[in-house]
mmCIF file of C-alpha atoms in Angstrom:
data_model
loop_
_atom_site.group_PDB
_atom_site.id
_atom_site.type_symbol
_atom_site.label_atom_id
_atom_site.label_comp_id
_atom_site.label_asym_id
_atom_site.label_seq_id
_atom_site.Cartn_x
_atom_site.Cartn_y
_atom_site.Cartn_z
ATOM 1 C CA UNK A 1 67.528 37.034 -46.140
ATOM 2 C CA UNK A 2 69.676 39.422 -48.767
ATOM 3 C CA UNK A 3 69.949 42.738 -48.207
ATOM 4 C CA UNK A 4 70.904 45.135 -51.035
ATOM 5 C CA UNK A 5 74.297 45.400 -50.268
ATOM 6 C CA UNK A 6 74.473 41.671 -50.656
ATOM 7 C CA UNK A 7 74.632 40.719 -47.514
ATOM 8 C CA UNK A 8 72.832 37.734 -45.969
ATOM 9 C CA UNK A 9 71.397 36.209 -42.549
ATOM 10 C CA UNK A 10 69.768 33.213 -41.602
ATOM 11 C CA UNK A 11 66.993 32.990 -39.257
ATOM 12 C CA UNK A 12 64.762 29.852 -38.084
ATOM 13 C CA UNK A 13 61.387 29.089 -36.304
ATOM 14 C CA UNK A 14 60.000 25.825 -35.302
ATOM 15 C CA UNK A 15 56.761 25.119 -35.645
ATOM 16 C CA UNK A 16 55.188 22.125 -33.324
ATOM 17 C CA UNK A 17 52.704 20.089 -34.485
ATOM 18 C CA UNK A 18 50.678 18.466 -31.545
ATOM 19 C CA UNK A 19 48.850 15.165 -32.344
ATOM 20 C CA UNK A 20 44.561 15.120 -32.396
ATOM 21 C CA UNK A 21 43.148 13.630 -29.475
ATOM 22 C CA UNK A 22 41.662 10.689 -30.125
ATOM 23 C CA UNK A 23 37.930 11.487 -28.851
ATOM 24 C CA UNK A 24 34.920 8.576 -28.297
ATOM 25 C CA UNK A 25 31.441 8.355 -27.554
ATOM 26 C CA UNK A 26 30.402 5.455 -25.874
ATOM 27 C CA UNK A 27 27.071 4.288 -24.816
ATOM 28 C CA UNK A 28 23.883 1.673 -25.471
ATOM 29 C CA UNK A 29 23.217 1.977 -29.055
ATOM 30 C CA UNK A 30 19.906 0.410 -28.535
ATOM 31 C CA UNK A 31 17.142 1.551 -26.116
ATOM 32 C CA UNK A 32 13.411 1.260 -25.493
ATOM 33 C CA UNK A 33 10.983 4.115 -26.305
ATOM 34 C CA UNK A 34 10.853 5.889 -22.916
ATOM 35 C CA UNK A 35 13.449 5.370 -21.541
ATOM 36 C CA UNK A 36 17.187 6.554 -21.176
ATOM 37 C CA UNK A 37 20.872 5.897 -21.443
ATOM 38 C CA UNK A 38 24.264 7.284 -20.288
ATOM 39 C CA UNK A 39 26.381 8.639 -22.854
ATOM 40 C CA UNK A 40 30.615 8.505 -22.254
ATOM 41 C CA UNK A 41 32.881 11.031 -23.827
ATOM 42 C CA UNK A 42 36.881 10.074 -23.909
ATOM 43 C CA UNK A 43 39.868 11.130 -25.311
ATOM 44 C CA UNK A 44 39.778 14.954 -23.984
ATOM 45 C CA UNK A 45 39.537 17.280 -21.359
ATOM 46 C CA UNK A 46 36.503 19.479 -22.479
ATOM 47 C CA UNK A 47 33.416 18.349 -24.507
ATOM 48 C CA UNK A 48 30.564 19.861 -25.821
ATOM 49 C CA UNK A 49 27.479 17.281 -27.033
ATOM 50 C CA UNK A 50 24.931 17.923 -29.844
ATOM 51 C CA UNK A 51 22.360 17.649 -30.555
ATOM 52 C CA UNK A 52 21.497 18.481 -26.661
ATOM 53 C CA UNK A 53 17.748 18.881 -26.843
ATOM 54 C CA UNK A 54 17.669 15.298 -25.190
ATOM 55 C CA UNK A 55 20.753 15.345 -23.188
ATOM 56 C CA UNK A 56 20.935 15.922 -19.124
ATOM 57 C CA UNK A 57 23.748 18.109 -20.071
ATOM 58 C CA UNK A 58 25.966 19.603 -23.758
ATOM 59 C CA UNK A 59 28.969 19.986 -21.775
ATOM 60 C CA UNK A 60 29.349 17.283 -19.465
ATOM 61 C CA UNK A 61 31.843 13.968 -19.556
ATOM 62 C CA UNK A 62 28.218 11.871 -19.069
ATOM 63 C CA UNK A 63 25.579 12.953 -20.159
ATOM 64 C CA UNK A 64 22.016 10.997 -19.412
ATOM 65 C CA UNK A 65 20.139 10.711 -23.249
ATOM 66 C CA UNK A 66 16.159 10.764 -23.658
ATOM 67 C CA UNK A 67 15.824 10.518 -27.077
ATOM 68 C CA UNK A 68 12.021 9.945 -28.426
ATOM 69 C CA UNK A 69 13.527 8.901 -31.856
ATOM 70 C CA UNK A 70 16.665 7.495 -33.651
ATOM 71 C CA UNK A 71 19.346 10.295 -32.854
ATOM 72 C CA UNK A 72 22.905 10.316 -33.831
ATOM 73 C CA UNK A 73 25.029 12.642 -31.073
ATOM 74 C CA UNK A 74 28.145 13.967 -31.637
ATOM 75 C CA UNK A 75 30.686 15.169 -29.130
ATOM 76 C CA UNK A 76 33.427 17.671 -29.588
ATOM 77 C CA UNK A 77 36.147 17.252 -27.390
ATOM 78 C CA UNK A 78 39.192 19.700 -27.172
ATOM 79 C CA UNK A 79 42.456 18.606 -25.316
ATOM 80 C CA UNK A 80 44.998 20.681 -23.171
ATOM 81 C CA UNK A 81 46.347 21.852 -26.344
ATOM 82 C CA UNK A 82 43.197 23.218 -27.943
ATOM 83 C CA UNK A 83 43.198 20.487 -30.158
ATOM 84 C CA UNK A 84 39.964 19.348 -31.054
ATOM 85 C CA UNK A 85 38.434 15.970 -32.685
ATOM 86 C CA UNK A 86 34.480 14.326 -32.622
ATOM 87 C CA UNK A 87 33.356 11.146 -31.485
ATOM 88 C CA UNK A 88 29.886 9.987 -32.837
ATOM 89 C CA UNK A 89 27.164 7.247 -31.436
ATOM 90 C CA UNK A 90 23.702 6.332 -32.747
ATOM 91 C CA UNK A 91 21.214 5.767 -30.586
ATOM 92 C CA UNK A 92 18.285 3.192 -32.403
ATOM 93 C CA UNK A 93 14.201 3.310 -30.144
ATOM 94 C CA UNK A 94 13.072 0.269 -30.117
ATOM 95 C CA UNK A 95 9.137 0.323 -29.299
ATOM 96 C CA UNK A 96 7.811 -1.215 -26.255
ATOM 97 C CA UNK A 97 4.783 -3.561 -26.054
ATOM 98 C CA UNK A 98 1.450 -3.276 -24.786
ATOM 99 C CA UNK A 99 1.102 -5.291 -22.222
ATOM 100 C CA UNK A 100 -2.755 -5.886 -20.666
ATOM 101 C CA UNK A 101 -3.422 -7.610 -17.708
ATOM 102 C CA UNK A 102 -7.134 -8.112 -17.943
ATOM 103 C CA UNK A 103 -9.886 -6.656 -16.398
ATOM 104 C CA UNK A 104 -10.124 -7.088 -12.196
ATOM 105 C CA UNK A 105 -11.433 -10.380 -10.629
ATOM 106 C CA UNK A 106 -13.312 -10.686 -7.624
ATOM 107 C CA UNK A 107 -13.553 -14.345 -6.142
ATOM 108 C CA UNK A 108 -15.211 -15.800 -2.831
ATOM 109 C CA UNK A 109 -12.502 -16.846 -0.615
ATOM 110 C CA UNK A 110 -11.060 -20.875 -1.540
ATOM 111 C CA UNK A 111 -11.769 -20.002 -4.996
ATOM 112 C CA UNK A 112 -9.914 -19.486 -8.416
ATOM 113 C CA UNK A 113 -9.744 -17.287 -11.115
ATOM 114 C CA UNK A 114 -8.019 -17.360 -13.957
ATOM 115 C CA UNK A 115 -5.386 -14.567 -15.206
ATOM 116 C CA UNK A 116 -4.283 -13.802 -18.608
ATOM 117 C CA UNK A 117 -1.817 -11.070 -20.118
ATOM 118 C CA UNK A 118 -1.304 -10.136 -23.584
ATOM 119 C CA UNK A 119 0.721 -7.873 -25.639
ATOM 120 C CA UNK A 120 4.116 -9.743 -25.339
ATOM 121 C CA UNK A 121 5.817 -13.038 -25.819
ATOM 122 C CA UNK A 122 7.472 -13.631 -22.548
ATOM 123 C CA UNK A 123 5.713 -12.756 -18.619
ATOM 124 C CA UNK A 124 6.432 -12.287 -15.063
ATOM 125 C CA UNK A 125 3.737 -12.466 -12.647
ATOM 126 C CA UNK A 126 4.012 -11.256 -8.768
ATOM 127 C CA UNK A 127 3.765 -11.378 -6.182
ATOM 128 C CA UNK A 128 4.092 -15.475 -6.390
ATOM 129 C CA UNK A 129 1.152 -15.853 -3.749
ATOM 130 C CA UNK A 130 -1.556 -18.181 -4.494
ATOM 131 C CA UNK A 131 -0.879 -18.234 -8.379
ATOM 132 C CA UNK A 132 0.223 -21.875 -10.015
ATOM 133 C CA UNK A 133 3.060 -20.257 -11.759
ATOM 134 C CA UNK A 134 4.558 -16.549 -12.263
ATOM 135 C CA UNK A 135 6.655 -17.075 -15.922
ATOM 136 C CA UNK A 136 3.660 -17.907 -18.096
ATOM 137 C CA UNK A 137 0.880 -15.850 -19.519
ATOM 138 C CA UNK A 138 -2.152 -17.455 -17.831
ATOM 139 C CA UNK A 139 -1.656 -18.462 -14.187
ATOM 140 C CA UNK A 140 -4.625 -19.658 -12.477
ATOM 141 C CA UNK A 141 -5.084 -17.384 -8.865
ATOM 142 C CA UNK A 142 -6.096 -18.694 -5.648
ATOM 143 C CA UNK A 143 -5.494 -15.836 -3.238
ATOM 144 C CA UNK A 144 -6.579 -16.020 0.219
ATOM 145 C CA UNK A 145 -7.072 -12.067 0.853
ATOM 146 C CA UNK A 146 -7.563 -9.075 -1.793
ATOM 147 C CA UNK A 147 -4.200 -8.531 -3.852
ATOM 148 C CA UNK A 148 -3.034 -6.717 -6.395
ATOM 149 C CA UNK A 149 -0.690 -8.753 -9.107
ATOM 150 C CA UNK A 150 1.386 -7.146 -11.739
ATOM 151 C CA UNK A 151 2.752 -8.614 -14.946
ATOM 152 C CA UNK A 152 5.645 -7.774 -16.654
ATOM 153 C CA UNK A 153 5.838 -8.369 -20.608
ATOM 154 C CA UNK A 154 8.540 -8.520 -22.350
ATOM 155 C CA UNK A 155 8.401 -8.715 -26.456
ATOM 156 C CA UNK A 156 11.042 -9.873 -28.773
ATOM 157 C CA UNK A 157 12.874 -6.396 -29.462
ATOM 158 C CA UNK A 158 13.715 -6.998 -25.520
ATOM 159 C CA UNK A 159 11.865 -3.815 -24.792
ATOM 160 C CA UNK A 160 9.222 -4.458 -21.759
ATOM 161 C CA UNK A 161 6.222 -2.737 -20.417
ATOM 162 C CA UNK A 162 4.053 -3.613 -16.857
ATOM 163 C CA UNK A 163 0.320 -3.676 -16.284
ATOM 164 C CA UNK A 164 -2.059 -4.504 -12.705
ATOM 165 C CA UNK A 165 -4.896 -6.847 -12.203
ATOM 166 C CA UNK A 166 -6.700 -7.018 -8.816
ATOM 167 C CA UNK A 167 -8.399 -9.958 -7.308
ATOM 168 C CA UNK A 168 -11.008 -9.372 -4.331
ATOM 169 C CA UNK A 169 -11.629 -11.869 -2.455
ATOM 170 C CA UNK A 170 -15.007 -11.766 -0.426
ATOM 171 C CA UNK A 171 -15.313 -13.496 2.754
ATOM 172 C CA UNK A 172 -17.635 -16.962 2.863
ATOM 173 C CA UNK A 173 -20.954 -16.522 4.789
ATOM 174 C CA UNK A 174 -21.441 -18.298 8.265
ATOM 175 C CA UNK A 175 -24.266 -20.382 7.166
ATOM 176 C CA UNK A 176 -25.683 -22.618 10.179
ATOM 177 C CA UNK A 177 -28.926 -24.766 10.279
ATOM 178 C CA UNK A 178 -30.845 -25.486 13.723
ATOM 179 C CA UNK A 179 -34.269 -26.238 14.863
ATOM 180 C CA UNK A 180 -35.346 -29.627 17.155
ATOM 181 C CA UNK A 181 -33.049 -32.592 16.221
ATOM 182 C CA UNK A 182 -35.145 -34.962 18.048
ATOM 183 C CA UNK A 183 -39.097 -35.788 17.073
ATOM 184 C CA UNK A 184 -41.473 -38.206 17.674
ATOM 185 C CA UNK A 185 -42.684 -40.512 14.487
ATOM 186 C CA UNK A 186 -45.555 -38.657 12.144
ATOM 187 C CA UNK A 187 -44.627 -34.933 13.747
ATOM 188 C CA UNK A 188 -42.667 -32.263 12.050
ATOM 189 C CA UNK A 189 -40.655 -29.538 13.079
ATOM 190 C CA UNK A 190 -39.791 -26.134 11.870
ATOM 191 C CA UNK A 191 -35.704 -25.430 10.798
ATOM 192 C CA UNK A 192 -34.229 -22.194 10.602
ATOM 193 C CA UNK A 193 -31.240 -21.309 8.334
ATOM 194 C CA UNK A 194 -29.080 -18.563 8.947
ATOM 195 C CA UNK A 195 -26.044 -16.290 8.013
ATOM 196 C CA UNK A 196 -26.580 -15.766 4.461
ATOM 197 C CA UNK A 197 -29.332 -14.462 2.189
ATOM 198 C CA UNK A 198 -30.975 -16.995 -0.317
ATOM 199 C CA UNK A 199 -30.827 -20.706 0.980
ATOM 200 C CA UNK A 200 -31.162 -24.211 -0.647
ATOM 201 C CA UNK A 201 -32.029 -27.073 1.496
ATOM 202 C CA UNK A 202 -31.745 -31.197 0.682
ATOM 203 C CA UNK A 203 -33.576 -33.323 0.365
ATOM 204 C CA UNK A 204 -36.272 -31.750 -0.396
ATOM 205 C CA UNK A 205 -38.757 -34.376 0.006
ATOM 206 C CA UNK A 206 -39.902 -33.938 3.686
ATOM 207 C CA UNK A 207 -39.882 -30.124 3.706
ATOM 208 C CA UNK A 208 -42.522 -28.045 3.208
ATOM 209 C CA UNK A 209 -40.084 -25.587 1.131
ATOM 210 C CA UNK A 210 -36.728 -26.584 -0.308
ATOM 211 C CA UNK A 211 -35.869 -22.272 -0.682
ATOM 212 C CA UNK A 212 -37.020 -21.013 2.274
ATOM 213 C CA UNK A 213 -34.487 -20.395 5.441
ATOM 214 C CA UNK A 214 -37.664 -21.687 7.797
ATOM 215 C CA UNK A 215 -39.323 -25.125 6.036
ATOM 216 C CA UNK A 216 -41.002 -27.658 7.982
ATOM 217 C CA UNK A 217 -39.303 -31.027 8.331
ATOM 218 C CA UNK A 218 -41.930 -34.193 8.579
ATOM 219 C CA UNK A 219 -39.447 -37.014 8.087
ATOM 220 C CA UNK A 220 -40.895 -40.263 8.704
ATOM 221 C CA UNK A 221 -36.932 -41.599 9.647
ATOM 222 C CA UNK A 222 -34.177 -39.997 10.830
ATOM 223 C CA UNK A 223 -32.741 -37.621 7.916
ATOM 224 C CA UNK A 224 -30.006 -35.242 7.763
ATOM 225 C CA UNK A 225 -30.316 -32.141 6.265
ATOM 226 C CA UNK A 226 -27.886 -30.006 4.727
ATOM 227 C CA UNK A 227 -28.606 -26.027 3.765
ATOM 228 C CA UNK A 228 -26.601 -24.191 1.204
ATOM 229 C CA UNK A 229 -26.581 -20.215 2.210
ATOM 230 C CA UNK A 230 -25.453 -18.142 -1.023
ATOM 231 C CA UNK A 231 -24.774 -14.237 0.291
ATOM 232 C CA UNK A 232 -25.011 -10.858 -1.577
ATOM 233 C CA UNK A 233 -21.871 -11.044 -2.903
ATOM 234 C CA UNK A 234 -22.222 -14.472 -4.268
ATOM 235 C CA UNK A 235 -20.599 -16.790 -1.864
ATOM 236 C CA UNK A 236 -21.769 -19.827 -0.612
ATOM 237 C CA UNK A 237 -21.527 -22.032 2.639
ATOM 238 C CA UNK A 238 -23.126 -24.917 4.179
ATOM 239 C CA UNK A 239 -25.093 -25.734 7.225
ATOM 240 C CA UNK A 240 -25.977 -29.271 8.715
ATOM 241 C CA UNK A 241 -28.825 -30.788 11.101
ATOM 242 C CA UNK A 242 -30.116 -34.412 11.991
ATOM 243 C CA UNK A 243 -33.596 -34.893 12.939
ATOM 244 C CA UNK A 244 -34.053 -38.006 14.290
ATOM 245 C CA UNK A 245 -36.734 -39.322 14.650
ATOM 246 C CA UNK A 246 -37.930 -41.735 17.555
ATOM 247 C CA UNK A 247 -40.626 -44.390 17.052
ATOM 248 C CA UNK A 248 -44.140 -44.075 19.023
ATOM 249 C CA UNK A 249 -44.167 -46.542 21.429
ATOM 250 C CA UNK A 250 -46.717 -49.880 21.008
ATOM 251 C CA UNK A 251 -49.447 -50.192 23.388
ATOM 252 C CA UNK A 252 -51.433 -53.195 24.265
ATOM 253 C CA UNK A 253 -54.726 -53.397 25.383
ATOM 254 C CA UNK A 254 -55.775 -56.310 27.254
ATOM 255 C CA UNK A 255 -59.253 -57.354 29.306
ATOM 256 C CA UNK A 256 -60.830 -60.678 30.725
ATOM 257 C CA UNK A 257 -63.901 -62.454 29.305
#
């Protein structure tokens, strides 16, 4: 600097330039509809997120993000020297499938039913009990007591979604057959069938009623005859009885001239 008189001075001043932090955002750029994903912020000390209308938290290192559609979130981060720079990540929703299980089964118990999900291209079934496999789409069920099977499907955009089916499984009736298992030649006797509620007997040729649970028997040789019980819930067992039947004995009669 000059004055007027012509005199001069020199004077300095340093300015420092301090470098940008170098600030990220890091995170799954691909989720499902529904669900979520942690977003990472680097680089910084401080950070502020937006758009935060989906975000656990705006000013947080990690923030959990809920978006319902494609987003693109920026963070502002500001190091120890109030320097400030953005880091950017797009987040792409990916829809999920439909999966269906099927309506519920009920079954009597030793039976099968068969299973069948839709809505995906790849399935797992559990629990593993009683079904003839657990990665396909139609396992056949044999449970031995009431359960409750879910399915997991998964479709080809990875994204995955879970659905129930219940199989009952009724009890089997007691079914038993009885009556006199021993008769003489050209009688009959009466049988009685028990422990269900509609019965079928066989054969049906020596009974006076083949539906019935109390037909006569007249079997002219031993016979053995076997009763299907059916209950109200549509489960069936068997009973079993032998008649036999003895021959009459042969009398003589004999006299003198």
């Amino acid at each position: 600097g000059t004055d007027g008189n012509g005199c001069s001075k020199t004077s300095s001043v340093t300015v420092t330039v301090n470098p940008l932090p170098n600030v990220t955002a890091t995170g799954s750029n691909v989720i499902c509809n529904g669900s979520s994903t942690i977003l990472t912020a680097g680089g910084a000390t401080t950070y502020v997120w937006t758009p935060s209308g989906t975000l656990s938290c705006s000013t947080c290192v990690s923030p959990v993000a809920t978006p319902t559609t494609p987003t693109t979130y920026m963070v502002t981060g500001t190091d120890a020297n109030g320097c400030v720079d953005t880091g950017i990540i797009s987040i792409t929703i990916n829809t999920k499938p439909d999966v269906d299980a099927g309506l519920d089964k009920t079954i009597c118990f030793g039976a099968s039913t068969n299973l069948s999900a839709t809505g995906a291209i790849s399935y797992q079934w559990s629990p593993s009990t009683g079904l003839s496999c657990t990665a396909c789409a139609s396992p056949v069920a044999t449970p031995t007591t009431t359960t409750l099977y879910s399915v997991i499907g998964i479709a080809a955009n990875g994204c995955s979604d879970t659905d129930f089916v219940n199989v009952k499984v009724n009890p089997l009736p007691n079914v038993t057959a009885s009556g006199v298992s021993v008769i003489c030649a050209g009688s009959n006797t009466i049988l009685t069938a028990s422990g269900a509620s509609s019965y079928s007997w066989t054969p049906t040729g020596s009974l006076s009623c083949s539906t019935c649970n109390n037909p006569v028997a007249s079997p002219a040789a031993t016979t053995s005859y076997v009763v299907t019980g059916t209950d109200g819930n549509g489960c069936t067992d068997t009973g079993k009885i032998t008649i036999t039947v003895n021959p009459l004995p042969v009398l003589q009669v004999t006299g003198g001239g």
